[in-house]
Structure formats: structure tokens, C-alpha cells
XYZ file of C-alpha atoms in Angstrom:
295
model
C 65.300 -25.767 -10.647
C 68.610 -27.436 -9.784
C 70.339 -29.164 -12.789
C 72.961 -31.712 -12.151
C 75.221 -32.718 -15.026
C 77.086 -35.610 -14.060
C 77.783 -39.488 -13.572
C 75.446 -42.263 -12.763
C 77.060 -45.345 -11.638
C 76.064 -48.799 -9.955
C 78.068 -48.860 -6.724
C 79.350 -52.514 -6.017
C 79.936 -52.304 -2.237
C 81.854 -54.686 -0.084
C 81.952 -54.122 3.606
C 85.194 -55.454 5.299
C 86.916 -55.168 8.715
C 89.937 -53.748 7.124
C 90.658 -53.114 3.430
C 93.056 -55.602 1.605
C 96.645 -54.290 0.770
C 98.334 -54.884 -2.479
C 98.350 -58.758 -2.955
C 96.268 -59.501 -0.033
C 92.733 -61.385 0.192
C 90.392 -60.574 2.851
C 86.919 -62.004 3.771
C 84.006 -59.466 3.619
C 80.999 -59.390 5.862
C 78.630 -58.054 3.423
C 78.107 -56.917 -0.261
C 75.453 -54.801 -1.754
C 74.526 -53.020 -5.121
C 73.466 -49.462 -4.629
C 72.807 -46.633 -7.454
C 75.411 -44.124 -7.055
C 77.842 -41.884 -8.961
C 78.600 -38.445 -7.969
C 76.147 -36.775 -10.246
C 73.222 -38.908 -9.477
C 74.256 -38.911 -5.786
C 74.084 -35.009 -5.734
C 70.889 -35.019 -7.601
C 69.078 -37.300 -5.076
C 70.469 -35.527 -2.106
C 69.327 -32.122 -3.466
C 65.834 -33.658 -4.223
C 65.608 -35.334 -0.820
C 66.601 -32.078 0.738
C 63.768 -30.147 -0.778
C 65.072 -29.156 -4.147
C 63.560 -29.393 -7.582
C 65.903 -31.135 -9.544
C 66.825 -32.522 -13.125
C 69.621 -35.025 -13.814
C 71.477 -34.872 -17.227
C 73.497 -37.727 -17.742
C 73.758 -41.253 -19.333
C 73.308 -44.908 -18.415
C 73.764 -48.123 -20.610
C 71.118 -50.376 -21.863
C 71.923 -52.815 -19.075
C 69.748 -53.762 -15.940
C 71.965 -51.494 -13.933
C 70.913 -48.582 -16.057
C 67.162 -49.408 -15.533
C 67.708 -49.563 -11.841
C 69.544 -46.282 -11.624
C 66.792 -44.538 -13.726
C 64.305 -45.901 -11.404
C 65.931 -44.830 -8.191
C 66.429 -41.292 -9.348
C 62.952 -40.923 -10.282
C 61.831 -42.528 -7.122
C 63.701 -39.576 -5.176
C 61.815 -37.189 -7.158
C 64.574 -36.320 -9.638
C 63.304 -35.061 -13.093
C 65.136 -38.029 -15.505
C 63.878 -36.707 -18.854
C 67.589 -35.554 -19.518
C 69.013 -39.118 -18.578
C 69.930 -40.662 -21.751
C 70.494 -44.257 -22.622
C 73.370 -45.596 -24.705
C 74.426 -49.029 -26.079
C 76.727 -50.739 -23.600
C 77.327 -50.967 -20.059
C 76.573 -48.453 -17.310
C 79.061 -46.818 -15.257
C 80.104 -48.945 -12.053
C 82.048 -48.055 -8.950
C 83.626 -50.838 -6.892
C 83.805 -49.587 -3.357
C 85.511 -51.249 -0.272
C 84.190 -49.976 3.220
C 85.973 -50.664 6.244
C 84.752 -50.813 9.758
C 85.893 -47.428 10.666
C 83.718 -46.175 7.902
C 86.492 -45.425 5.347
C 86.295 -46.150 1.886
C 88.527 -46.774 -1.436
C 86.706 -46.673 -4.668
C 87.683 -47.739 -8.374
C 85.219 -46.098 -11.072
C 84.642 -47.623 -14.635
C 82.788 -44.928 -16.472
C 80.966 -47.014 -18.760
C 77.975 -44.979 -20.251
C 79.399 -41.728 -18.646
C 82.495 -41.720 -20.680
C 80.362 -41.307 -23.834
C 79.200 -37.738 -22.955
C 81.387 -35.585 -24.854
C 79.423 -32.308 -24.282
C 75.682 -31.101 -23.287
C 73.179 -32.084 -25.688
C 70.556 -29.334 -27.059
C 68.203 -30.710 -24.449
C 70.865 -30.323 -21.840
C 71.415 -26.895 -22.871
C 67.772 -26.050 -22.589
C 67.619 -27.382 -19.038
C 70.717 -25.605 -17.848
C 69.530 -22.226 -19.388
C 66.409 -22.507 -17.159
C 68.160 -23.676 -14.011
C 68.803 -21.593 -10.795
C 72.126 -23.606 -10.297
C 74.303 -26.374 -12.071
C 75.838 -28.750 -10.165
C 79.111 -30.389 -11.808
C 81.564 -33.217 -10.857
C 84.579 -34.609 -12.640
C 83.478 -38.260 -13.422
C 82.541 -37.220 -16.990
C 84.982 -36.330 -19.673
C 86.501 -32.937 -19.067
C 85.365 -31.311 -22.323
C 81.772 -32.220 -21.238
C 82.033 -30.534 -18.095
C 83.602 -27.526 -19.476
C 80.893 -27.160 -22.109
C 77.936 -27.331 -19.422
C 79.953 -24.894 -17.255
C 80.238 -22.424 -19.970
C 76.468 -22.822 -20.885
C 75.536 -21.968 -17.579
C 77.916 -18.981 -17.297
C 76.021 -17.679 -20.519
C 72.725 -18.261 -18.971
C 73.785 -16.787 -15.528
C 73.154 -19.955 -13.406
C 75.818 -20.339 -10.840
C 78.001 -23.024 -11.146
C 78.902 -25.321 -8.305
C 81.770 -27.850 -8.984
C 82.944 -30.675 -6.956
C 86.508 -31.375 -8.168
C 86.388 -35.235 -7.777
C 88.266 -37.049 -8.809
C 90.971 -34.658 -8.186
C 92.749 -33.444 -11.482
C 94.212 -30.444 -12.880
C 91.556 -27.725 -13.467
C 91.774 -25.820 -16.810
C 91.189 -22.067 -16.687
C 88.260 -22.201 -18.943
C 86.309 -24.258 -16.537
C 87.303 -22.149 -13.277
C 86.376 -19.088 -15.309
C 82.795 -20.475 -15.187
C 82.718 -21.691 -11.720
C 80.995 -19.608 -8.774
C 81.711 -22.141 -5.818
C 84.087 -24.837 -5.710
C 83.788 -27.590 -3.043
C 86.798 -29.849 -2.585
C 87.396 -31.913 0.457
C 90.885 -31.180 2.068
C 92.616 -34.009 0.231
C 91.219 -32.582 -3.142
C 91.886 -28.897 -2.222
C 95.675 -29.954 -1.410
C 95.913 -31.780 -4.805
C 94.653 -28.837 -6.630
C 96.548 -26.054 -5.244
C 99.636 -27.871 -3.803
C 99.079 -26.071 -0.345
C 99.529 -27.893 2.861
C 96.891 -26.555 5.001
C 93.213 -25.885 4.542
C 93.357 -22.053 5.079
C 96.364 -21.605 2.576
C 94.248 -23.926 0.213
C 91.322 -21.666 0.612
C 93.519 -18.599 -0.081
C 94.815 -20.245 -3.394
C 91.305 -21.346 -4.634
C 89.780 -17.870 -4.084
C 92.596 -16.582 -6.510
C 90.769 -18.891 -9.244
C 86.897 -18.843 -8.309
C 84.696 -16.428 -6.302
C 83.686 -18.783 -3.598
C 84.974 -21.996 -2.038
C 84.148 -24.441 0.635
C 86.712 -27.064 1.841
C 85.225 -30.076 3.685
C 87.237 -31.228 6.432
C 85.572 -34.371 7.665
C 85.172 -34.381 11.254
C 86.738 -30.953 11.507
C 83.628 -29.289 9.799
C 84.015 -26.952 6.784
C 85.726 -23.918 5.785
C 84.319 -21.266 3.706
C 85.519 -18.214 2.086
C 84.610 -15.599 -0.592
C 86.407 -13.055 -2.724
C 84.398 -10.360 -0.792
C 86.327 -11.142 2.428
C 83.876 -13.340 4.148
C 85.466 -16.414 5.844
C 84.045 -18.870 8.444
C 84.397 -22.192 9.774
C 81.395 -24.446 10.603
C 82.106 -27.537 13.070
C 80.732 -31.018 12.071
C 78.249 -32.707 14.226
C 79.935 -35.250 16.083
C 78.443 -38.624 15.060
C 79.552 -42.189 14.866
C 80.355 -42.779 11.049
C 79.238 -46.175 9.598
C 79.904 -45.282 5.897
C 81.506 -42.150 4.362
C 80.900 -42.906 0.958
C 78.405 -40.161 -0.016
C 78.913 -37.722 2.673
C 80.703 -35.298 0.272
C 77.788 -35.539 -2.219
C 75.100 -35.313 0.416
C 76.911 -32.181 1.648
C 76.770 -30.429 -1.914
C 73.278 -31.324 -2.739
C 71.908 -30.104 0.502
C 74.112 -26.723 0.069
C 72.903 -26.227 -3.358
C 69.199 -26.299 -1.810
C 70.109 -24.051 0.854
C 71.667 -21.588 -1.085
C 68.757 -21.606 -3.486
C 66.618 -20.770 -0.685
C 68.673 -17.758 -0.058
C 70.192 -18.912 3.468
C 73.376 -16.863 4.435
C 76.552 -19.028 4.101
C 76.747 -19.897 7.735
C 73.216 -21.323 7.795
C 73.575 -22.948 4.403
C 76.736 -24.603 5.788
C 74.898 -25.863 8.922
C 72.294 -27.294 6.713
C 74.653 -29.135 4.483
C 76.626 -30.388 7.585
C 73.310 -31.745 9.032
C 72.739 -33.524 5.984
C 76.122 -35.267 5.681
C 76.088 -36.121 9.590
C 72.820 -37.973 8.934
C 74.260 -39.608 6.011
C 77.394 -41.208 7.427
C 75.441 -43.039 9.894
C 73.857 -45.266 7.463
C 75.365 -47.544 4.716
C 75.425 -46.894 1.068
C 75.411 -43.748 -1.159
C 71.806 -42.782 -2.367
C 70.478 -45.176 0.228
C 71.909 -42.996 3.284
C 70.721 -39.486 2.178
C 68.248 -37.866 4.535
C 65.085 -36.139 3.567
C 64.016 -32.652 4.449
C 62.068 -33.311 7.466
C 65.041 -35.432 9.013
C 67.335 -32.559 8.337
C 65.197 -29.882 9.908
C 64.374 -32.326 12.981
C 68.468 -32.939 13.343
C 68.968 -29.137 13.185
C 66.253 -28.280 15.827
C 67.781 -31.109 17.898
């Protein structure tokens, strides 16, 4: 079982030719509400990629919360650990341009009420093969979950987004960190991916830096280092590419694939996702990923 302790947001997505600058108003071509949040996205991605997944988080007592619960359950995610709190669910306001790029504003809502893992969360983490974490929950909650996994022996996979300073007490419990190139630079202060990878490996045992169209760079303290090329595709919406990559990577690692094969599997899932609009709606299932790799 893969446990995901993280955020659930309703994505409010506006599609435009070009994102507005400060003080500018532009006309969009479409608007959609799509269940998302980095935690929920990774849970759905992992479930669709073939993993057994439990989601641990919170939604509000509004319509968005009910819809997000139904979406997770519909993807095959165990939602018994998704608590309901009074007030609004988290939302993310997303602007997607015609090149597939995006800018995002997150309002935490119910996610901000999670100050640490509950007793039920701790039990789920203790029985997990891996724990996926992101930084859209309060930092003390993320640290608490990571330390619980460390005690139980479950590997911790951290997506350090939104990028912020990472306490040593968190990194001490992390097995694998997966930033994109911008997050890696912000965390380490390094100017290039190779330099950033070196800096990350001084703090955690394994790291993957995703590089968009340039693929992904992996390294471990054992000395292994490799780069996997991205599959060349036309991007329509990159909103959930990173979360799709991490969810699929967790499944591949859980199935015992070597780093090169696991990265190829995750890269294929991400390549499929960017060719579709939306976050949770863009994520491929296992049959699609396997067929894509064969092709």
C-alpha cells in the first residue's frame, strides 16, 4: 500500500492564449473546475498506474469536498483517511496558456487545518510500503508524517513543492526527493541540475530532478547517476505532469524496478498526462502507460 499524506484542492482552471501581466485583463477561451491538489493528484496517479493507494488529508464540508472525495474513490483510492472539517475545501486558481504553461495560486482551506497526522493516519503510514509527501500542508504536519514513516521503515518520497526551506528534521526522514529544476535551484542555490543533484545528495540518500522536455536526472549516495530522456510530445497542459511522474515512480519502485526502468515508466506516464487538459483528468491508467512504453 502506498500512502499519500497531502493536499486536496479543487482546481479552478482558466485557459488563455497568454497569461495576464500585472494590471492586465485578458479574455479566456474556457473554464473548468477539476479536482486536484498535489497530494490528491499523486494518489490518483499512483492508483491509475497500478498501485494500491490510501489518501490521508482533509476537505471542507462544501460541495468541492464531496466532489473531491468521489473523484479519489472513483480512481480506486482508499479515502477512509480523508477527514472532513468545517469550512471551505482548498482551492487552486490556475491559468493555463496556449503553450501548456501554467501559473497557480493555492488557498489552503481545509488543508491548513492539518497540524499533524492523526492516530488513524499513523496506523496507515505504519502499514505502508511507501509514503508520498508534498509541501501544501503545514510543515509541522509533513514533518510528523515523515518521522512516523521513518520509525516504521517505510520509504519517504518528498516532492518539495511549493519550494521553501527544508528543515533538517524533515530531510533526515526522507529517502527520495523529487524536485523540478526550479525547485532544486531554490532549495540548493545551485545554478545547474548536476550541481543541484550533488547538493541534494548531501542531505538525502536519493534524488530525482525533473527537467521538463530535457527528461530527468537521478542520483544516489551509492554513486549511481543517470539521465532519462523525456518522450517528445506536444504539451497541452503541464499542470499535473510532476505529480503524475511521482505517483507512477512510486508504483514502479514498489514493484522493484531498477532506477532506469522506474524513471522511464514515470516519464511515460508524465508524457501522456501533458497531452490532456486538467490535473486528475489527465492521468493515464496502467494499460495506457504499458502500451506507450511498448510503442
